[in-house]
Amino acid sequence: MLVLRLLNVVAPAYFLCISLVTFVLQIFLFIPSMFRDPSTTPLFSPGLLHGALFLFLSANALGNYVLVIQSSPEDLGKGLNLGKGAEMVADWLDGSRSPGSALPSTHFCRLCARVTQRHDHHCFFTGNCIGSRNMRNFIMFCLYTSLACLDSLVAGMAYISAALSMSFANPLAFLTLLPHSISQFFSGALLSSEMFVILMLYLWLGIGLACAGFCCHQMLLILRGQTRYQVRKGMVVRSRPWRENLQEVFGRRWMLGLLIPVLNVGSDYRRQKEK
């Protein structure tokens, strides 16, 4: 439990550090290197267009990240009928009791010490539990983080291609880039800044693929009307149309959530259906 609590503190700091490094590299290294083509007009220059795209992806990723943290499951726990309060929480800690008045898959997290309705999992990178209130923001956070990493990967490869006068037309060029770069770095033929960018390329690739895979898996569970917690516990869920499952999570204003970070309104739809 001590290791998990430490990870719950270190993981968000690690994510914010990677985000800051990515932002600095994009703004001060990649984007300025794109303004060297005098044949393009300032309005449609690659640097300006890429900068606008990166800021849009970063703003959505960071905005949804903040909303995941702000939409705390603790607020949901205040609305539950927990009986005798402290005694009920104590029963939850040892797993001997669950409140009958709570919704299905309601869960008390020991790391958060909070109650989550429709609990899915505990996210260490946000230091928060993912449930009915912040599920949509979490999915949007994973989606835009994956896109921002892909954008940074492409920009970084373009920068390295120009700096080292190499081509990535051959798919094996990226796979062999790291071992060749390490040998060149220790021989003094490669600058430390260029070596750092190459290491970041592989980090962006890993984070981007992980976020994309997690987002796809989460969407599959939503279409089936399940959560990771329900699958892990073997809970049987009521079969419903996939459109209804999507609307429960993304709400009626789902298009707005794709463009700007907004609070999750999916739980409002669930309460209206129950009424």
Coordinates of N, CA and C in Angstrom, one line a residue, residues 160 177-178 181-182 192-205:
I160 N 15.0 16.0 -36.5 CA 16.1 15.2 -36.5 C 16.6 14.9 -37.9
L177 N 17.6 4.0 -35.2 CA 18.0 5.3 -34.9 C 18.7 5.4 -33.5
L178 N 18.0 4.7 -32.5 CA 18.5 4.8 -31.2 C 19.9 4.1 -31.0
S181 N 22.5 6.3 -32.7 CA 22.6 7.6 -32.0 C 23.5 7.4 -30.7
I182 N 23.3 6.3 -30.0 CA 24.1 6.1 -28.8 C 25.5 6.0 -29.1
S192 N 24.4 16.7 -27.4 CA 23.5 16.2 -26.3 C 22.0 16.6 -26.5
S193 N 21.8 17.8 -27.1 CA 20.4 18.2 -27.4 C 19.8 17.3 -28.4
E194 N 20.5 16.9 -29.4 CA 20.0 16.0 -30.4 C 19.7 14.6 -29.9
M195 N 20.6 14.2 -29.0 CA 20.4 12.9 -28.3 C 19.2 12.9 -27.4
F196 N 19.0 14.0 -26.8 CA 17.8 14.1 -25.9 C 16.5 14.1 -26.7
V197 N 16.5 14.7 -27.9 CA 15.3 14.7 -28.7 C 15.0 13.3 -29.2
I198 N 16.1 12.6 -29.6 CA 15.9 11.2 -30.0 C 15.3 10.3 -28.9
L199 N 15.8 10.5 -27.7 CA 15.2 9.7 -26.6 C 13.7 10.1 -26.4
M200 N 13.4 11.4 -26.6 CA 12.0 11.8 -26.4 C 11.1 11.2 -27.5
L201 N 11.7 11.0 -28.7 CA 10.9 10.4 -29.8 C 10.3 9.0 -29.4
Y202 N 11.1 8.2 -28.8 CA 10.7 6.9 -28.3 C 9.7 7.0 -27.2
L203 N 9.9 8.0 -26.3 CA 9.0 8.2 -25.2 C 7.7 8.6 -25.7
W204 N 7.6 9.6 -26.7 CA 6.3 10.0 -27.2 C 5.6 8.8 -27.9
L205 N 6.4 8.0 -28.6 CA 5.8 6.8 -29.3 C 5.2 5.9 -28.3

